[in-house]
Coordinates of C-alpha atoms and ligand atoms in Angstrom, one line a residue:
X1 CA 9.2 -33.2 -22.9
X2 CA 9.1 -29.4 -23.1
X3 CA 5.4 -28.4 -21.2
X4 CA 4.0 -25.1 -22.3
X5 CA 0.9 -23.6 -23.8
X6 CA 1.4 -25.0 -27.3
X7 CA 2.0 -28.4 -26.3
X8 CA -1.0 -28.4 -24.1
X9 CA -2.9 -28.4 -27.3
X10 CA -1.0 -31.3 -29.1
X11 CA 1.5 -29.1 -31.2
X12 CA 4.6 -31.4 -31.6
X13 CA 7.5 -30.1 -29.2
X14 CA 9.5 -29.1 -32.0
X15 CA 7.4 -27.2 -33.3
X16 CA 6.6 -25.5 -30.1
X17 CA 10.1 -24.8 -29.6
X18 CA 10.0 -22.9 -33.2
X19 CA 7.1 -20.8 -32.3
X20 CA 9.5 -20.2 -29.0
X21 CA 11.9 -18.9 -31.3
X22 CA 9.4 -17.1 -33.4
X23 CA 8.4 -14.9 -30.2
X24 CA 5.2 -17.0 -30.0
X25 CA 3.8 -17.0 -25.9
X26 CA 0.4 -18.7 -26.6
X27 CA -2.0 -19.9 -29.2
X28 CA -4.6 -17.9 -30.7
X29 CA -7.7 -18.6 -30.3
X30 CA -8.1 -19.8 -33.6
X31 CA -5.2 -22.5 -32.9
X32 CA -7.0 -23.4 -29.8
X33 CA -10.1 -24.8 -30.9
X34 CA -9.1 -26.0 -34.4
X35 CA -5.6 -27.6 -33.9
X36 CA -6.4 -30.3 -31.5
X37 CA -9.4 -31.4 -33.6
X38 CA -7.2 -31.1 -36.8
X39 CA -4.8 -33.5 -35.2
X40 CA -7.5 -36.2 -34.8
X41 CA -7.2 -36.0 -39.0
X42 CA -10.7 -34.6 -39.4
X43 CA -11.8 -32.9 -42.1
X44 CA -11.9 -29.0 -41.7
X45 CA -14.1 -25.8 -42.4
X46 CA -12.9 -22.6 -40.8
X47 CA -14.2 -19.1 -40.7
X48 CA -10.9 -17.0 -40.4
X49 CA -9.5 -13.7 -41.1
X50 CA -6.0 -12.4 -41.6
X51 CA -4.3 -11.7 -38.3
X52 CA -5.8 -14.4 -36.2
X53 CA -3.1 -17.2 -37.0
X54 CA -4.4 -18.9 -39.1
X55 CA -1.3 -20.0 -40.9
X56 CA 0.3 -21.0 -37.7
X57 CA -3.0 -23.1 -37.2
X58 CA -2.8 -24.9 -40.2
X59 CA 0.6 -25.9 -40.3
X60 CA 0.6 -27.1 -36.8
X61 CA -1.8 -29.5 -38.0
X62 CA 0.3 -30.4 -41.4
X63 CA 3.6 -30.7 -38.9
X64 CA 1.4 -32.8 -36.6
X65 CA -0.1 -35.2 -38.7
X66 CA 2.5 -35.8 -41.7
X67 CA 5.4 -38.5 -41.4
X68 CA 9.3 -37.1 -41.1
X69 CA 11.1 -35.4 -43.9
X70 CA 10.6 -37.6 -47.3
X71 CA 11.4 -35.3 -49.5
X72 CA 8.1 -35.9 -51.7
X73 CA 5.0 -33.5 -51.4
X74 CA 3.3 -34.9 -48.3
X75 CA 0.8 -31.8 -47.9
X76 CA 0.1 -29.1 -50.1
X77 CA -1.5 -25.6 -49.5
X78 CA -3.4 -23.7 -52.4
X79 CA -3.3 -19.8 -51.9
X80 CA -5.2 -17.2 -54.0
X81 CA -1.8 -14.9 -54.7
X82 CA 2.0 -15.6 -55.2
X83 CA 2.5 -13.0 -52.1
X84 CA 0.5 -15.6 -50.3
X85 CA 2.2 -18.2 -51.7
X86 CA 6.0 -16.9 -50.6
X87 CA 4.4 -15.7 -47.4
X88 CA 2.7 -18.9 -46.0
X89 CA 5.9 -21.0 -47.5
X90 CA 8.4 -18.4 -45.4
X91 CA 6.2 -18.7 -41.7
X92 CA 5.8 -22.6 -42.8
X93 CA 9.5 -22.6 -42.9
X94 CA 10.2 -20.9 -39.8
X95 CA 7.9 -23.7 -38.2
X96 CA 9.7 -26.9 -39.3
X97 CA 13.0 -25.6 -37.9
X98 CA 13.5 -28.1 -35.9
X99 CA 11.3 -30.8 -37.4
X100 CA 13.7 -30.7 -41.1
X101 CA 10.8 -30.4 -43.2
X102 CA 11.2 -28.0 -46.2
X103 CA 8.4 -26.1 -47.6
X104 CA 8.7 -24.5 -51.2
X105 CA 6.8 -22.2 -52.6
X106 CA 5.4 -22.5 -56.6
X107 CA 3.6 -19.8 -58.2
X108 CA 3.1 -18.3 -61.9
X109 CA 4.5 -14.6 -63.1
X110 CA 7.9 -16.3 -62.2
X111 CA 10.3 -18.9 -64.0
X112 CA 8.7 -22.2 -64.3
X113 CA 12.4 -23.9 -64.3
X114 CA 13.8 -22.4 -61.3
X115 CA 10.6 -24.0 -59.3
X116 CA 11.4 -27.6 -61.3
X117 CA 14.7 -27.3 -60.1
X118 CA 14.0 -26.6 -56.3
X119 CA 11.1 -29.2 -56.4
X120 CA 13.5 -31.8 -58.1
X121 CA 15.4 -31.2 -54.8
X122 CA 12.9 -32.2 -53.0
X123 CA 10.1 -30.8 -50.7
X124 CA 8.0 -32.2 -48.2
X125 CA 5.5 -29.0 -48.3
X126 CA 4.1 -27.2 -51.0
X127 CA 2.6 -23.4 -50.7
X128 CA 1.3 -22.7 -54.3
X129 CA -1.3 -20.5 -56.4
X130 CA -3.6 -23.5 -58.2
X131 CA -2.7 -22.4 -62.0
X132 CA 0.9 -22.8 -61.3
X133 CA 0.0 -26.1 -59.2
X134 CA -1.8 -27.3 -62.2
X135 CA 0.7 -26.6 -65.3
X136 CA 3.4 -28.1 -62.8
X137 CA 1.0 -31.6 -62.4
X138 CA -0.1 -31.6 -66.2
X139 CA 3.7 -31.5 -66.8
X140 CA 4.3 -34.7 -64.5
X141 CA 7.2 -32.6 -62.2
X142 CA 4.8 -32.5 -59.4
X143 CA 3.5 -36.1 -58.1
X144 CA 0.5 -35.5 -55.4
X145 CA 0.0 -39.3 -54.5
X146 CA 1.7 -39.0 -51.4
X147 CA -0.7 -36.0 -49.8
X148 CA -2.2 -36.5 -46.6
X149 CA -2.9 -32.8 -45.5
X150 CA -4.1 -30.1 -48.5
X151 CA -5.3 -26.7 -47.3
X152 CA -7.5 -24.5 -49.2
X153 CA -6.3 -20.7 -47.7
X154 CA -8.6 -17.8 -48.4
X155 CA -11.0 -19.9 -50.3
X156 CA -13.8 -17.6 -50.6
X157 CA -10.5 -15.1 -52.7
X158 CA -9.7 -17.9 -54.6
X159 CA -12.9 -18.3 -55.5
X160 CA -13.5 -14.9 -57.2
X161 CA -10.2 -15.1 -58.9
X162 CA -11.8 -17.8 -60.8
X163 CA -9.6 -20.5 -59.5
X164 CA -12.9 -23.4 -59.2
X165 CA -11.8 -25.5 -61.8
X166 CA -8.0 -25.8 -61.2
X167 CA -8.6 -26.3 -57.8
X168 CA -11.6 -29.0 -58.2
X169 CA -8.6 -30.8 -60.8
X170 CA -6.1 -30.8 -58.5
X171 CA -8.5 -31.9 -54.9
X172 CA -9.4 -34.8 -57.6
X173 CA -5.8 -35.8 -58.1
X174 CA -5.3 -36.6 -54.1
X175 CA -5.9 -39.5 -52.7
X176 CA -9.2 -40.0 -51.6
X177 CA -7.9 -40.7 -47.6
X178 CA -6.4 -37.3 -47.5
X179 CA -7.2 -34.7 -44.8
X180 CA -8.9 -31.7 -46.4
X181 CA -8.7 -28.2 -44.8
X182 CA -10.6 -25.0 -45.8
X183 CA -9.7 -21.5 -44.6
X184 CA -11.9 -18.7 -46.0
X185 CA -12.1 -15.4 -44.1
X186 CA -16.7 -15.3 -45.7
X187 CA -18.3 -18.3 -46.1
X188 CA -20.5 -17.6 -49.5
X189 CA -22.1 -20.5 -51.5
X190 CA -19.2 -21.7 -53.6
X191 CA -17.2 -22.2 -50.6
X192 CA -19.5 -24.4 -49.1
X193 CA -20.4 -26.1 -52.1
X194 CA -16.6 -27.0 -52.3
X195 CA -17.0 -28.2 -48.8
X196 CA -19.9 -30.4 -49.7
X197 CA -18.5 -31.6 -52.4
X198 CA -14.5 -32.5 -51.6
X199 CA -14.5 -32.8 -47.8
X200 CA -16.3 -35.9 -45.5
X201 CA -18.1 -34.3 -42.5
X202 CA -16.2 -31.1 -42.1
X203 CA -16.2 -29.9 -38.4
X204 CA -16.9 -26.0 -38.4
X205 CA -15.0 -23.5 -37.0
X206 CA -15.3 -19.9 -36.8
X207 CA -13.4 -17.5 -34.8
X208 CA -15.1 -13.9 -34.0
X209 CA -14.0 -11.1 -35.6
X210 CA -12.3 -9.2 -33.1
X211 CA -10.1 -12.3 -31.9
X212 CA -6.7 -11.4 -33.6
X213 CA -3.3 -11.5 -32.9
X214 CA -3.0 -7.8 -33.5
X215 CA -5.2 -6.3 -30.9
X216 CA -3.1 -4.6 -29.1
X217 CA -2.3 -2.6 -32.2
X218 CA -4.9 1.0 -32.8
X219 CA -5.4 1.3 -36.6
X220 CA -6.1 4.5 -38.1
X221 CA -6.1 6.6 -41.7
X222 CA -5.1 9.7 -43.0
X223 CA -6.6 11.0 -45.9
X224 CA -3.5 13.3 -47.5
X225 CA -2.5 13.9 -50.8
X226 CA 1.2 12.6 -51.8
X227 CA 2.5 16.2 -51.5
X228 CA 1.6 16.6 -48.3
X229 CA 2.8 13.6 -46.8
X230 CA 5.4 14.9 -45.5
X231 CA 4.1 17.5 -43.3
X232 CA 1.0 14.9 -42.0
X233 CA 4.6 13.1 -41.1
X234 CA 6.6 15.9 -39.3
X235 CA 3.3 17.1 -37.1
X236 CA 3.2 13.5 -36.3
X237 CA 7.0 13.2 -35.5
X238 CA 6.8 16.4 -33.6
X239 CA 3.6 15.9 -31.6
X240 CA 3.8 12.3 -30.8
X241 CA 8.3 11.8 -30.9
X242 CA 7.6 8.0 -31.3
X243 CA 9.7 5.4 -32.2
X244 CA 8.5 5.0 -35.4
X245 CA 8.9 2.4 -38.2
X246 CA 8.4 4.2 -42.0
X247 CA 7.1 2.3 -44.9
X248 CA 8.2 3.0 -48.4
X249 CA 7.0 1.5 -51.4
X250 CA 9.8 1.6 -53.0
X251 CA 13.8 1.8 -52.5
X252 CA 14.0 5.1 -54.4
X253 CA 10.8 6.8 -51.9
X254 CA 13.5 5.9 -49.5
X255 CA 16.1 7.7 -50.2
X256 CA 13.7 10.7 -51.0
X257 CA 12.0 10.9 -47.7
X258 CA 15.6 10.0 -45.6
X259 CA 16.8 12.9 -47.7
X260 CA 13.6 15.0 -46.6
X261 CA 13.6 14.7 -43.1
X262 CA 17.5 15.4 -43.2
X263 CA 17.1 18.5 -44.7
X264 CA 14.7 19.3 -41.7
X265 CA 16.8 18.0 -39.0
X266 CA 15.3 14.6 -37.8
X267 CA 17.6 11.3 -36.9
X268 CA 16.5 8.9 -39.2
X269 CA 18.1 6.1 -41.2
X270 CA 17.1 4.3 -44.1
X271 CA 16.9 0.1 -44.2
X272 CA 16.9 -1.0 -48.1
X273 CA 17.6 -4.0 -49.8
X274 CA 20.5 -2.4 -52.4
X275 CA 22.4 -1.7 -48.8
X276 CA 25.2 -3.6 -47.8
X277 CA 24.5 -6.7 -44.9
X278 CA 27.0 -4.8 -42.4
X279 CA 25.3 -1.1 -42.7
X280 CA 22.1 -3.3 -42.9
X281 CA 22.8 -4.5 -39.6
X282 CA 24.5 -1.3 -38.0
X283 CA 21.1 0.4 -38.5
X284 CA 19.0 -2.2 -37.3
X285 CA 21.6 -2.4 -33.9
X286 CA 21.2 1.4 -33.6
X287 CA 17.1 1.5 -33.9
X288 CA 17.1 -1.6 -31.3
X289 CA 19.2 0.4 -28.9
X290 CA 17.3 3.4 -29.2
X291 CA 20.1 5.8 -30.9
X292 CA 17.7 6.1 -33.9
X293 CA 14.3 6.9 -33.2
X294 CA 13.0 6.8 -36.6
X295 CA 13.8 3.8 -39.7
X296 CA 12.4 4.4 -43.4
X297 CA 12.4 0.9 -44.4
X298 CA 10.8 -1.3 -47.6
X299 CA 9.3 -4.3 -47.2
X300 CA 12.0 -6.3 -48.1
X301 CA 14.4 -4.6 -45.7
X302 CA 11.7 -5.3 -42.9
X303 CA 10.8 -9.0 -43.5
X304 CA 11.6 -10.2 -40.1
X305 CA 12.5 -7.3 -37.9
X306 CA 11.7 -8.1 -34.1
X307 CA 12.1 -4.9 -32.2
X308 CA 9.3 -4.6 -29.4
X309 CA 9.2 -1.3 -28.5
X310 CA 8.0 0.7 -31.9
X311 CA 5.5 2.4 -30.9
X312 CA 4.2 3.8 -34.3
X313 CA 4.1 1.7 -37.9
X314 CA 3.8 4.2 -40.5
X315 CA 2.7 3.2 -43.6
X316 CA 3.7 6.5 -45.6
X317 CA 2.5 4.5 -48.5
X318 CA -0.1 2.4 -48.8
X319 CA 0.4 -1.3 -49.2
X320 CA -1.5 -2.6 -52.4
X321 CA -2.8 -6.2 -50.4
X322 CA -3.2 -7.3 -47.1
X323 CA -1.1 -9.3 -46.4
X324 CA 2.1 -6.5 -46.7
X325 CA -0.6 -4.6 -44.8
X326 CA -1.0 -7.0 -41.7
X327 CA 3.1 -7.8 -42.0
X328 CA 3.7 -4.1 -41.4
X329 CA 1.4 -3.1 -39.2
X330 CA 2.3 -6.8 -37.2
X331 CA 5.8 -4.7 -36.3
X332 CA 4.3 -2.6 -33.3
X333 CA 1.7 -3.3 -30.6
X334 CA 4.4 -6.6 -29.6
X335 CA 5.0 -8.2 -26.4
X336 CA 2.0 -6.8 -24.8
X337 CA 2.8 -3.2 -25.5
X338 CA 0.2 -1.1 -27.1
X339 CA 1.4 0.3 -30.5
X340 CA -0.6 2.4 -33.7
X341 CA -0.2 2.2 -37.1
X342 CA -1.2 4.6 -39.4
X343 CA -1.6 4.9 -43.1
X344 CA -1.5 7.9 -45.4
X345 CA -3.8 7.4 -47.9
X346 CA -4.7 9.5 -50.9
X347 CA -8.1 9.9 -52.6
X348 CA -7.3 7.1 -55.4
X349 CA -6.8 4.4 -52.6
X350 CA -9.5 4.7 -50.3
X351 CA -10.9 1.4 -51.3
X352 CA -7.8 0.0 -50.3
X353 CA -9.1 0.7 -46.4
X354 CA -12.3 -0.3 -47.1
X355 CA -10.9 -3.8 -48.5
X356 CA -8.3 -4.0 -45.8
X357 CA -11.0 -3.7 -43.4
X358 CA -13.3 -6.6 -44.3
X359 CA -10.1 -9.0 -45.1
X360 CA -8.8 -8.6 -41.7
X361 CA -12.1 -8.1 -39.4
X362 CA -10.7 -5.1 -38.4
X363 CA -11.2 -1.5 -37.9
X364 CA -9.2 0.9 -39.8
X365 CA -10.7 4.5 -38.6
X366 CA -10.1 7.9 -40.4
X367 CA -8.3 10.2 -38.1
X368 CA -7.0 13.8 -38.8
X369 CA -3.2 15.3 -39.4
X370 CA -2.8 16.0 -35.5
X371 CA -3.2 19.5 -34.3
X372 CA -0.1 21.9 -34.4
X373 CA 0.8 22.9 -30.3
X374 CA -0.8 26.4 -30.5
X375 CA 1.5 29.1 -32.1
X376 CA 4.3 26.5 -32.9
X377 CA 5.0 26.2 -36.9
X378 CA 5.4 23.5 -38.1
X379 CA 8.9 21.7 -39.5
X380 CA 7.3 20.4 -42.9
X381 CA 5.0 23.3 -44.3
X382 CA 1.6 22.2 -45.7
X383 CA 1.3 22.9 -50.0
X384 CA -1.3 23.0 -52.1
X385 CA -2.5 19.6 -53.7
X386 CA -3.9 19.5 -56.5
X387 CA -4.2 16.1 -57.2
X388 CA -6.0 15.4 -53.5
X389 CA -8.6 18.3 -54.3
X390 CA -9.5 16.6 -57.8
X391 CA -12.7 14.8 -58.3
X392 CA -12.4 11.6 -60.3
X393 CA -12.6 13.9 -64.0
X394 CA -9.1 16.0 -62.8
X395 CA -11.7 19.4 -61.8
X396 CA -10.9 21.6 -58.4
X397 CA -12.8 23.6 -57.4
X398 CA -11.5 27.0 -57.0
X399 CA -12.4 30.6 -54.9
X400 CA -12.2 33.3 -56.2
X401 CA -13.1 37.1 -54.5
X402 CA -15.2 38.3 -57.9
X403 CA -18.4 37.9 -58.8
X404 CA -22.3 39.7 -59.8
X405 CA -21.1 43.1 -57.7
X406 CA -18.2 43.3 -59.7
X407 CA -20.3 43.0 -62.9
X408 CA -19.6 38.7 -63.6
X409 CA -21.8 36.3 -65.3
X410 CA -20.1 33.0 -66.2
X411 CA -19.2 34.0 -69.7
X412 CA -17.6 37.5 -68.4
X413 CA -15.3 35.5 -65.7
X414 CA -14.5 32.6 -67.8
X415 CA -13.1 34.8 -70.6
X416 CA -11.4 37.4 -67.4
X417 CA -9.9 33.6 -65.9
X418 CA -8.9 32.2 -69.8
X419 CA -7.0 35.8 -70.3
X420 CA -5.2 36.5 -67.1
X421 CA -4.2 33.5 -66.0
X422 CA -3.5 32.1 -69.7
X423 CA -5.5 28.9 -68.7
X424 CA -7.1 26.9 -72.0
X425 CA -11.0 27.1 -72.6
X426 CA -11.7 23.5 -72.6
X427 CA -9.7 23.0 -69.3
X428 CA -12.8 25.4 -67.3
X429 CA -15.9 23.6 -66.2
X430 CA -18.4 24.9 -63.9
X431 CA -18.7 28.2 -62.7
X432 CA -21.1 29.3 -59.7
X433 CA -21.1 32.9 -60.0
X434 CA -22.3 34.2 -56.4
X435 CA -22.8 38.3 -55.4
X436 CA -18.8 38.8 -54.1
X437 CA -16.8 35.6 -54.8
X438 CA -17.8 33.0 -57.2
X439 CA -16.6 29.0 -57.2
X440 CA -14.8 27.6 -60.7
X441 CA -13.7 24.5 -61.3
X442 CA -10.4 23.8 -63.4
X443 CA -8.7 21.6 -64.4
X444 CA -5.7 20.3 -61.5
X445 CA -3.0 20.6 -64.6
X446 CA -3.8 24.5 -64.8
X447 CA -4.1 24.8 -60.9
X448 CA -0.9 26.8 -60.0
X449 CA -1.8 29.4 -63.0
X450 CA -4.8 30.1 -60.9
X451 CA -3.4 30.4 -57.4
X452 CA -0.2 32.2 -58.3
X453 CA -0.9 33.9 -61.6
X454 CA -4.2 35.6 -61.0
X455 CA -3.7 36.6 -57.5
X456 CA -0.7 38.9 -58.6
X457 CA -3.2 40.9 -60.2
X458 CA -5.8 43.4 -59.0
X459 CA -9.5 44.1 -60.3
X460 CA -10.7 47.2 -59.5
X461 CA -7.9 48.3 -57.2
X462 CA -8.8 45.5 -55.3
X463 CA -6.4 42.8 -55.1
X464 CA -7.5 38.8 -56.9
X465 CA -7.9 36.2 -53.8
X466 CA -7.7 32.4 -55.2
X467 CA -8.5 29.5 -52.8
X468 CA -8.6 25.5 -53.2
X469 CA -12.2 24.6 -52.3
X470 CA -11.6 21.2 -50.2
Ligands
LIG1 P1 -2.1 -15.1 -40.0 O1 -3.5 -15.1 -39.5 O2 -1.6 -16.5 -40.3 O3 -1.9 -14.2 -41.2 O4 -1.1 -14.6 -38.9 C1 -1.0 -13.3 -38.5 C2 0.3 -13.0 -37.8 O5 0.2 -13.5 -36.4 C3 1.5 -13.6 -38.4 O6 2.6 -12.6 -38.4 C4 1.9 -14.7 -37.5 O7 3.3 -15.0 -37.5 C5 1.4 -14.3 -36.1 N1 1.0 -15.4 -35.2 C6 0.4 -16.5 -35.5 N2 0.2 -17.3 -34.4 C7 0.7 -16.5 -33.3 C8 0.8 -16.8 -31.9 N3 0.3 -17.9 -31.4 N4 1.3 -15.8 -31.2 C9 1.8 -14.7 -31.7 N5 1.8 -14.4 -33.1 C10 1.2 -15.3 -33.9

């Protein structure tokens, strides 16, 4: 028998051996205290974020306490999102390696018959959203008579998603012997009404916040408009020369940025999944080995890259849910070595931090485009953004070098603005007329009229200055 640090807490060898292969040294402390007690089949009630193991926690238990591969549902795990879903049915997968269990995942948004088919092949484990879980019950494809482990992940989220009933249907199609596990990263009322009401004498477990798996990782945020993402990148490439992981959100943003940095002279490669396996795997060889400092990569491309030394996770855009969030950021700060991850984030998805944030416990602080090395200029030059100097209604804010002295009131420099730089009426909103300059807001469509049209002209001899106000 295989001794080590997850046996010592009653994980099953071969399941130990996975988490071996999975780059697993030690539990969490979330698996510490909850998976020996889940083992004796009690009941569960745990207070956990995203990032602190909990999935590994849970499906120790499920591996532990179910019998060998049946092929019938034996335990079943309700999740609030079909990215959920596929990701706690993947790590569940990579867990029963050696134990021969197979774990499906069944979710709506996606072919109903494909899942029939896979279940109809048979599955011992079942990751699925509850309306999905539901329909497939109500259509007698999935039998839950054989459960003895069901997990409730991110309770509390399915919750507010309105999932009460479906779940409370399918918890009452179980049998009544069944262990019951809940995983819910706040513990408001409903949750522990649920509790209460469909678990026996739950033992309650809650991990502090700042006991996660990604520690070792420094989480920041940069506030920059999409036009100027590139050049918050290159004074980050320049100043820091990491080795750097870049996240896309798409294949085509790829291309674009690979084709960017090119043009300015940087080593990078692009990781996609419309590339061929081979040049896949070239890449990935030369990043490993260091001949590549830099990789633009999707999500797709990245599912399962293990490369320790990456000191920087960049998300150049912003993941839309956490779980893509922890999964990239997850890729540096590994084996012990400290690693930062920053996001670029533009005004529209600042919430997305603040979300992020109380999802995973942690702390996501704003930091600034790092400082140029004095008299150096930079490889990416900085633009104008529009778009990032809007408020919510599309206005700027604009500077410009006239005002009472050169005999402006508003009406005077609205009509001066509407005729020189050919700007419509409706498109001008407030104007602060102040003794030399004056501060007018306009509309971000009409924005380059104002900085490039009225500054080729001169009032009074004296030439038109126009500046964003940030
Ligand atoms: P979770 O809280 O389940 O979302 O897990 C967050 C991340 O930590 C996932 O990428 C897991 O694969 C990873 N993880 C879970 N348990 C461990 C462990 N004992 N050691 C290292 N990584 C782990």
């Amino acid at each position: 028998m295989m001794i080590s640090k997850f046996t010592d807490i009653g994980i099953p060898e071969e399941v130990a051996r996975a988490m071996d292969d999975m780059g697993w040294e030690e539990p969490t402390p979330i698996q510490v205290s909850a998976v020996p007690i889940g083992l004796t089949g009690r009941d569960m009630f745990a207070q956990a974020q995203t990032g602190t193991g909990k999935t590994g926690c849970y499906g120790s238990i499920i591996l532990g306490k179910i019998d060998v591969p049946q092929k019938v549902p034996q335990s079943i795990i309700l999740a609030p999102t079909r990215e959920l879903a596929v990701q706690v049915s993947e790590e569940m997968s990579k867990l029963s390696k050696y134990t021969g269990h197979v774990c499906i995942p069944i979710y709506g948004g996606a072919s109903i018959e494909g899942q029939i088919k896979q279940l109809k092949k048979g599955a011992d484990i079942i990751a699925g959203t509850p309306g999905r879980v539901k329909d497939m019950m109500s259509r007698k494809e999935l039998n839950l008579s054989a459960i003895k482990v069901v997990v409730l992940d991110e309770a509390d989220r399915m919750l507010d998603m309105g999932f009460i009933e479906d779940i409370e249907d399918i918890l009452r199609m179980m049998p009544s012997n069944r262990q019951t596990l809940l995983m819910s990263a706040t513990m408001p009322e409903g949750v522990k009404r649920l509790s209460y009401d469909y678990m026996r004498d739950p033992k309650e477990i809650s991990v502090s916040r700042d006991e996660v798996v990604l520690d070792l990782t420094k989480q920041y945020y940069i506030s920059v408009g999409r036009r100027n993402k590139s050049w918050a990148l290159s004074r980050i490439l320049d100043i820091d020369q990491p080795k750097a992981i870049i996240f896309c959100q798409t294949k085509r943003m790829v291309d674009m940025l690979i084709e960017r940095l090119d043009q300015y002279k940087y080593v990078a490669e692009a990781i996609h999944g419309d590339m061929p396996q081979s040049k896949r795997e070239k890449v990935l060889r030369d990043f490993k080995e260091g001949r590549v400092q830099i990789l633009v990569a999707t999500d797709v491309a990245a599912r399962g890259l293990d490369v320790d030394d990456i000191s920087y996770v960049i998300n150049y855009d912003m993941p839309e849910d956490v779980e893509t969030y922890i999964h990239r950021i997850g890729r540096t700060g590994r084996a012990g070595k400290e690693g930062t991850a920053v996001s670029f984030v533009t005004a529209e998805e600042e919430h997305l931090v603040h979300e992020f944030e109380l999802r995973t416990g942690m702390e996501i602080t704003k930091r600034e485009v790092p400082d140029a090395e004095e008299g150096s200029k930079d490889t990416i030059r900085m633009v104008v953004d529009f778009d990032q100097a809007a408020d919510v209604f599309g206005m700027v804010k604009f500077e410009i070098n006239l005002g009472k002295k050169d005999g402006f009131g508003k009406v005077g420099l609205s009509e001066f603005i509407i005729r020189n730089a050919r700007i419509r009426e409706y498109s001008i909103g407030n104007i602060e007329i102040g003794s030399t300059s004056s501060v007018v807001e306009v509309h971000k469509d009409f924005g380059r009229k104002m900085t490039s049209d009225l500054t080729k002209m001169k009032f009074d001899g004296k030439r038109i200055t126009v500046n964003v106000v940030q």
